[in-house]
XYZ file of C-alpha atoms in Angstrom:
493
model
C 8.706 -13.339 -18.495
C 6.694 -13.817 -21.550
C 3.454 -12.097 -22.832
C 0.670 -14.195 -24.191
C -3.117 -13.949 -24.747
C -5.328 -14.718 -21.561
C -6.307 -18.001 -24.014
C -2.952 -18.958 -24.221
C -2.850 -19.072 -20.244
C -6.032 -21.184 -20.055
C -8.677 -18.193 -19.162
C -11.010 -16.513 -21.647
C -10.368 -12.936 -22.122
C -13.964 -12.219 -21.429
C -13.145 -13.429 -17.743
C -10.252 -10.907 -17.440
C -12.240 -8.017 -18.729
C -15.094 -9.204 -16.107
C -12.449 -8.873 -13.549
C -11.066 -5.268 -14.407
C -14.751 -4.194 -14.633
C -15.506 -5.268 -11.313
C -12.634 -2.912 -9.893
C -13.749 -0.002 -11.989
C -17.419 -0.576 -11.218
C -16.620 0.072 -7.602
C -14.673 3.210 -8.014
C -11.384 1.795 -6.853
C -8.061 3.703 -7.238
C -6.132 0.997 -9.263
C -2.719 1.820 -10.547
C -1.940 -1.545 -12.111
C -2.877 -5.214 -12.491
C -0.508 -7.948 -13.696
C -1.604 -11.542 -14.072
C 0.787 -14.179 -14.799
C 0.844 -17.945 -15.079
C 3.914 -19.844 -15.041
C 6.555 -17.802 -16.738
C 3.786 -16.073 -18.877
C 2.168 -12.910 -18.269
C -1.325 -12.949 -19.583
C -2.321 -9.366 -18.612
C -0.611 -6.371 -17.571
C -2.110 -2.942 -17.458
C -1.153 0.551 -15.923
C -3.556 3.193 -15.308
C -1.930 6.541 -16.261
C -0.249 8.338 -15.285
C 1.242 4.840 -13.795
C 3.493 3.101 -15.616
C 5.761 -0.379 -15.640
C 8.767 1.842 -14.620
C 6.989 3.884 -11.891
C 8.693 2.943 -8.350
C 5.775 2.043 -6.112
C 5.313 2.338 -2.454
C 4.804 -1.321 -1.148
C 3.843 -0.433 2.296
C 3.354 -3.735 4.424
C 4.461 -5.861 1.290
C 7.905 -4.761 2.611
C 7.444 -6.996 5.716
C 7.384 -10.235 3.231
C 10.648 -8.991 1.700
C 12.100 -8.334 4.890
C 10.975 -12.403 5.619
C 12.890 -13.212 2.684
C 15.943 -11.357 3.963
C 15.603 -13.174 7.295
C 15.530 -16.533 5.445
C 18.759 -15.658 3.823
C 20.450 -14.889 7.148
C 19.232 -18.039 8.375
C 20.724 -20.027 5.287
C 23.957 -18.073 5.917
C 24.248 -18.995 9.502
C 23.942 -15.420 10.911
C 20.942 -16.122 13.068
C 18.559 -19.147 14.611
C 14.957 -18.541 14.337
C 14.480 -19.868 17.764
C 16.788 -17.254 19.123
C 15.747 -14.662 21.428
C 15.661 -11.210 19.844
C 17.419 -9.954 23.028
C 20.404 -11.900 22.011
C 21.265 -9.772 19.021
C 19.923 -6.495 20.895
C 21.664 -6.832 24.086
C 21.883 -2.976 24.723
C 18.503 -2.078 23.538
C 16.961 -4.935 25.546
C 18.334 -3.868 28.530
C 15.673 -0.838 28.463
C 12.598 -3.689 28.398
C 10.819 -4.006 31.546
C 8.874 -7.063 30.216
C 10.319 -10.484 30.450
C 7.918 -11.475 27.557
C 9.273 -9.122 25.503
C 12.570 -9.969 26.228
C 12.058 -13.767 25.644
C 9.960 -13.510 22.236
C 11.892 -15.332 19.742
C 12.826 -14.422 15.908
C 10.501 -16.944 14.866
C 7.458 -15.580 16.681
C 8.170 -12.265 15.555
C 8.002 -13.423 11.756
C 4.393 -15.097 12.968
C 3.284 -11.674 14.529
C 2.884 -13.481 17.619
C 4.808 -10.985 19.401
C 4.720 -10.095 23.348
C 3.213 -6.888 23.337
C 0.857 -4.482 21.196
C 2.814 -2.357 19.062
C 3.698 1.392 20.009
C 2.591 4.074 17.816
C 6.094 5.767 16.473
C 4.167 8.169 14.389
C 2.743 9.785 17.468
C 5.819 9.365 19.353
C 8.275 10.494 16.853
C 11.582 8.642 18.475
C 15.175 9.266 17.173
C 15.644 5.624 17.339
C 12.676 2.865 16.560
C 14.861 -0.043 17.708
C 15.071 1.426 21.145
C 11.589 2.685 21.134
C 10.427 -0.911 20.447
C 12.189 -2.350 23.385
C 10.969 0.664 25.747
C 7.622 -0.638 25.197
C 6.120 -0.414 28.835
C 2.569 -0.904 28.077
C 0.711 -3.033 30.473
C -0.563 -5.680 28.231
C 1.599 -8.765 27.684
C 1.494 -12.150 26.767
C 3.967 -15.295 26.120
C 5.424 -14.799 22.495
C 4.132 -17.109 20.119
C 0.549 -17.901 21.760
C -1.448 -14.996 20.022
C -1.466 -13.322 16.731
C -1.386 -9.692 16.896
C -0.408 -7.616 13.959
C 2.705 -5.975 14.973
C 4.177 -3.586 12.401
C 7.030 -2.509 14.917
C 8.141 -6.047 15.228
C 8.685 -6.329 11.516
C 10.721 -2.938 11.674
C 13.009 -4.848 14.158
C 13.548 -7.735 12.106
C 14.616 -5.464 8.995
C 17.263 -3.925 11.880
C 18.373 -7.579 12.538
C 19.351 -8.297 9.088
C 21.160 -4.938 8.777
C 22.817 -5.627 12.159
C 23.962 -9.030 11.159
C 25.020 -8.455 7.711
C 26.189 -4.500 8.062
C 24.172 -3.652 4.708
C 21.067 -2.182 4.560
C 18.667 -5.187 4.044
C 17.725 -4.212 0.366
C 21.392 -4.325 -0.466
C 21.776 -7.640 1.174
C 19.035 -8.885 -1.001
C 20.472 -7.250 -3.874
C 23.579 -9.492 -3.388
C 21.693 -12.760 -2.418
C 18.585 -12.460 -4.709
C 17.695 -9.201 -6.700
C 20.547 -9.160 -9.367
C 19.943 -12.822 -10.125
C 15.938 -12.718 -10.731
C 16.429 -9.049 -12.414
C 14.841 -6.978 -9.865
C 15.486 -3.337 -10.757
C 18.437 -1.356 -9.706
C 16.222 1.627 -8.685
C 14.448 -0.520 -5.971
C 14.922 0.627 -2.548
C 13.594 1.269 0.917
C 12.835 4.664 2.721
C 14.634 5.332 6.053
C 13.758 6.048 9.663
C 15.351 8.051 12.356
C 17.991 6.244 13.866
C 19.316 5.396 10.466
C 17.538 2.133 9.927
C 15.626 0.993 6.978
C 11.897 1.504 7.156
C 11.401 -2.149 6.623
C 8.030 -2.622 7.661
C 6.524 -0.149 5.354
C 8.944 1.521 3.124
C 10.045 -0.750 0.159
C 9.539 1.181 -3.315
C 9.871 -0.951 -6.533
C 8.261 -1.566 -9.693
C 5.187 -3.979 -10.215
C 7.352 -6.158 -12.256
C 9.906 -6.513 -9.533
C 7.124 -7.442 -7.205
C 6.083 -10.156 -9.783
C 9.577 -11.361 -9.984
C 9.887 -11.758 -6.065
C 6.449 -13.396 -5.864
C 7.404 -16.041 -8.735
C 10.592 -16.982 -6.857
C 8.704 -17.876 -3.902
C 6.128 -19.773 -5.766
C 8.948 -21.524 -7.499
C 10.131 -22.742 -3.818
C 12.985 -20.446 -3.721
C 14.572 -21.250 -7.352
C 15.337 -19.209 -10.333
C 16.174 -20.911 -13.771
C 16.765 -24.231 -11.954
C 19.018 -22.774 -9.296
C 17.861 -23.314 -5.660
C 18.520 -19.800 -4.222
C 16.670 -19.955 -0.763
C 16.434 -23.024 0.612
C 13.112 -24.697 0.076
C 12.428 -25.408 3.623
C 12.146 -21.807 4.773
C 10.079 -20.866 1.641
C 7.685 -23.357 2.531
C 7.530 -22.598 6.148
C 7.299 -18.795 5.436
C 4.312 -19.303 3.318
C 2.372 -21.947 4.974
C -0.146 -21.225 8.034
C 2.141 -20.968 11.318
C -0.561 -19.339 13.462
C -4.238 -18.712 13.336
C -5.343 -15.088 12.750
C -9.068 -15.472 12.858
C -10.485 -14.311 16.248
C -13.862 -14.088 15.067
C -14.372 -17.213 13.244
C -14.654 -15.934 9.614
C -14.053 -17.113 6.249
C -12.751 -13.845 4.551
C -9.965 -13.535 2.129
C -7.419 -12.708 5.303
C -8.427 -14.940 7.997
C -6.731 -18.222 6.367
C -3.792 -17.939 8.708
C -0.505 -16.416 8.528
C 2.993 -17.476 8.004
C 6.305 -15.783 8.258
C 5.167 -12.112 7.440
C 3.052 -13.672 4.808
C -0.685 -13.991 4.457
C -2.594 -16.862 3.804
C -5.892 -16.775 1.735
C -8.213 -19.235 -0.186
C -7.553 -22.073 -2.483
C -4.278 -22.753 -0.442
C -2.778 -19.538 -1.412
C -0.482 -16.803 -0.033
C -0.111 -13.359 -0.635
C 1.951 -10.206 -0.175
C -0.397 -7.402 1.734
C 0.322 -3.667 1.810
C -1.806 -0.663 2.868
C -3.964 0.716 0.292
C -4.227 -2.548 -1.804
C -0.875 -3.665 -2.732
C -0.902 -7.274 -3.290
C 0.917 -10.328 -5.004
C -1.318 -13.188 -4.546
C 0.066 -16.663 -5.212
C -2.076 -19.617 -6.034
C 0.374 -22.584 -6.014
C -2.032 -25.357 -7.504
C -2.540 -23.088 -10.733
C 0.653 -21.661 -10.953
C -1.069 -18.235 -10.889
C 0.168 -15.085 -9.717
C -1.678 -11.489 -9.304
C 0.048 -8.328 -8.621
C -2.132 -5.260 -7.960
C -1.040 -1.798 -6.859
C -3.391 1.016 -6.089
C -4.306 3.431 -3.336
C -7.548 2.445 -1.629
C -6.912 3.857 1.781
C -9.989 4.359 3.646
C -11.989 2.299 1.461
C -12.552 -0.829 3.600
C -14.006 -2.873 1.523
C -11.640 -2.595 -1.393
C -9.285 -5.586 -0.425
C -12.559 -7.691 -0.531
C -13.653 -6.410 -3.991
C -10.319 -7.359 -5.369
C -10.063 -10.609 -3.702
C -13.609 -11.896 -4.319
C -13.313 -10.781 -8.010
C -9.809 -12.303 -8.652
C -10.941 -15.499 -7.265
C -14.575 -15.444 -8.816
C -13.363 -14.272 -12.520
C -9.641 -15.289 -12.385
C -8.800 -18.425 -10.282
C -11.994 -20.188 -10.176
C -12.179 -19.803 -14.202
C -8.730 -21.130 -15.073
C -8.347 -24.131 -17.320
C -5.735 -26.636 -17.159
C -5.100 -26.459 -21.051
C -4.664 -23.323 -23.427
C -8.273 -22.002 -24.797
C -9.012 -21.397 -28.533
C -7.660 -17.812 -29.423
C -10.484 -15.391 -29.241
C -9.658 -12.347 -31.402
C -13.063 -10.610 -30.731
C -12.918 -11.114 -27.131
C -9.250 -10.105 -26.669
C -10.290 -6.864 -28.743
C -12.966 -6.108 -26.251
C -10.583 -6.416 -23.422
C -7.855 -4.264 -24.966
C -10.457 -1.441 -26.101
C -12.098 -1.138 -22.638
C -8.534 -1.057 -20.832
C -7.211 1.558 -23.389
C -9.567 4.171 -22.079
C -8.755 3.482 -18.315
C -7.144 6.227 -16.317
C -6.544 7.069 -12.500
C -9.968 7.250 -10.767
C -11.355 10.610 -10.572
C -14.342 12.498 -8.741
C -17.545 11.177 -9.777
C -20.741 13.352 -10.590
C -21.828 16.427 -12.603
C -19.128 18.464 -14.346
C -21.369 21.743 -14.270
C -24.127 22.884 -12.026
C -26.370 25.910 -12.572
C -25.229 26.981 -9.184
C -21.542 27.196 -10.261
C -21.898 30.876 -11.323
C -23.132 31.718 -7.825
C -19.880 30.857 -5.919
C -17.386 31.194 -8.802
C -14.683 33.711 -7.869
C -16.354 34.304 -4.347
C -14.364 34.509 -1.134
C -15.706 32.471 1.727
C -14.794 33.621 5.350
C -14.420 30.500 7.506
C -14.728 30.186 11.320
C -12.094 28.736 13.578
C -12.131 24.828 12.770
C -9.717 22.098 13.160
C -7.899 22.740 9.768
C -7.059 26.249 10.440
C -8.648 27.159 6.983
C -9.395 30.916 7.448
C -11.094 31.547 3.806
C -11.563 29.860 0.611
C -12.515 30.677 -2.938
C -13.483 28.157 -5.678
C -12.685 29.438 -9.342
C -13.761 27.593 -12.324
C -12.161 28.562 -16.067
C -14.995 27.280 -18.226
C -13.098 24.735 -19.913
C -13.539 22.099 -17.242
C -10.850 23.329 -14.842
C -10.533 25.143 -12.091
C -9.039 25.840 -8.531
C -9.689 25.585 -4.657
C -7.811 28.583 -3.292
C -7.636 28.680 0.559
C -5.349 30.337 3.441
C -4.139 28.085 6.298
C -1.387 28.351 8.924
C 1.108 28.264 5.958
C -0.334 30.994 3.889
C -2.117 31.076 0.480
C -2.470 27.823 -0.955
C -4.434 26.440 -4.239
C -5.131 23.088 -5.562
C -5.674 23.006 -9.255
C -8.328 20.379 -10.615
C -10.378 19.297 -13.584
C -13.925 18.503 -13.328
C -14.730 14.573 -13.405
C -10.882 14.184 -14.457
C -7.635 14.525 -13.062
C -5.094 17.434 -12.972
C -1.775 16.738 -12.028
C 0.659 19.263 -9.853
C 1.898 19.726 -6.452
C -0.024 19.172 -3.330
C 0.377 22.676 -1.656
C 1.180 21.829 1.949
C 4.836 22.067 2.437
C 7.155 20.055 4.387
C 5.986 16.478 4.549
C 8.471 13.729 5.281
C 10.683 12.567 2.272
C 13.352 10.109 2.251
C 13.036 9.791 6.167
C 9.876 8.611 7.679
C 8.161 11.307 10.099
C 11.178 13.931 9.621
C 9.637 16.938 8.078
C 11.484 18.304 4.931
C 11.568 22.114 4.474
C 10.626 22.999 0.834
C 9.230 19.438 0.038
C 6.201 18.849 -1.808
C 4.419 15.951 -2.732
C 2.788 15.132 -6.360
C -0.656 14.767 -6.351
C -3.777 14.145 -8.706
C -6.973 16.374 -8.224
C -10.541 16.112 -9.748
C -13.731 17.806 -8.753
C -17.227 17.046 -9.443
C -20.798 18.735 -8.507
C -22.347 15.500 -6.477
C -25.490 17.865 -5.636
C -26.804 20.867 -7.218
C -25.254 23.177 -4.536
C -22.458 20.840 -3.311
C -18.924 20.141 -4.717
C -16.429 17.047 -3.978
C -12.888 17.775 -4.362
C -10.668 14.329 -4.741
C -7.179 14.595 -4.177
C -4.616 11.703 -4.487
C -1.161 11.987 -3.246
C 0.902 9.946 -5.612
C 4.410 10.309 -4.427
C 6.906 8.070 -2.544
C 3.850 8.182 -0.070
C 0.240 7.717 -1.101
C -2.898 9.279 0.538
C -6.614 10.256 -0.075
C -8.279 13.693 0.670
C -11.846 14.563 0.210
C -13.043 18.218 0.467
C -16.604 18.681 0.471
C -18.199 22.162 0.214
C -21.976 22.429 0.682
C -23.849 25.561 0.034
C -26.887 26.635 1.375
C -27.786 29.139 -1.207
C -28.083 32.205 1.110
C -24.143 32.877 1.497
C -23.335 30.234 3.928
C -21.337 27.105 3.229
C -20.273 23.897 5.227
C -16.881 22.551 4.449
C -15.699 19.026 5.196
C -12.308 17.641 5.022
C -11.471 13.763 5.364
C -8.179 12.378 5.120
C -6.727 8.787 4.809
C -2.977 8.939 4.795
C -0.237 7.366 7.150
C 1.639 10.245 8.746
C 0.357 13.436 6.722
C -2.557 15.412 5.568
C -3.215 15.869 9.274
C -3.973 19.286 8.748
C -7.065 18.428 6.585
C -9.545 16.645 8.702
C -12.787 18.316 10.115
C -15.843 20.493 9.668
C -16.019 24.171 9.349
C -18.565 26.779 8.788
C -18.166 29.309 6.190
C -19.809 32.692 5.068
C -19.758 34.838 1.928
C -17.610 37.831 2.144
C -19.572 40.821 0.915
């Protein structure tokens, strides 16, 4: 890919600036943005500490990558899309009590038109997710292919299907079939699940540039450098509308239909869609791609903000010919982006009340988090720490005021390479910032930035007479569960 100015690609640098400002004005936690047209990248920026080499968890973008692997399996004659899934998992299917589940086809699974609502494997923690899928004895059922219903566990089984047929982890199969040809980094991989399967519905980790190349391959109709690597028919079907996904009759970005593990959106476009706002948006009539990565879990409107800003400021503003170069506009864009870093807590760096609680220990009454005491300490130079005691013992989160401090989140034993499997001695990397959001109220913003992403907000409000309220709210897939709820605290005299 070549790097060119926005004007060379047919859009003003001012419009790109407005797009980025739209994200920043809504306090999104953005990690990177890449904008490309044809073979040219006309904007690429990373919000520190993220950079172009960071292996980024793509969450449900993984499903779209699994779909590509299924397409290669079909091309290699290993499966038929209209075969029943039970054909490929005969032993596991014996556990199924529902005929609709047994009879659903590979095509229907690609379309998210499976027979039963997904089970919660995080709550059940099965030792084999494939077996767990077929053991679904829920009473709700429908003939597969009739109703769209988002089913992550079905996508997981599709990845397991690829691995059963190819005798390879699906990312290694794609390495042979595609990745080496288009230059996907050697470090791209997928997390595992209990049972030895790849976490195909959520666990792909690759760089944003890797995702750009995969998106470009699809926008090229399955070709690369003039070679038809994956047949155009499958690519066309996979990225076209196969089923309606709009039960409320809306005209939102994500209600325009669904293909084979790909979403449809405005302007006859399709996109890869992962939790927390992992996107690759492909606009065929403009030969345009947006790659966005961030962690906006818990921010329900974040996806709408990104899509509306992208289509308003970028897609709808693209011209069919290059524009005259505008050095002043390009300099304004560069200068604005040069000052961007990972989102941090917003508010005041200092409060007159700070001295009243600095170094003071508060005892905490029984609470859902199991926190028994806490103490805030401020160093006078814009930094500090939140110390607390929970079931694991004494903990501390170092922070900076209105900017991030980087370190290890103190809770030990969250999952690492294998989902849901607790790993002794393992800690996640995190960014932590704090701000006074009221004269007597401190907000602590913690962002997990590791193989797993998650957000934790800790709010401490003081009444001025020695008592405090503590509130912890988290948004993360299967961790930070110890940090949810309210508590009452009182200063220890």
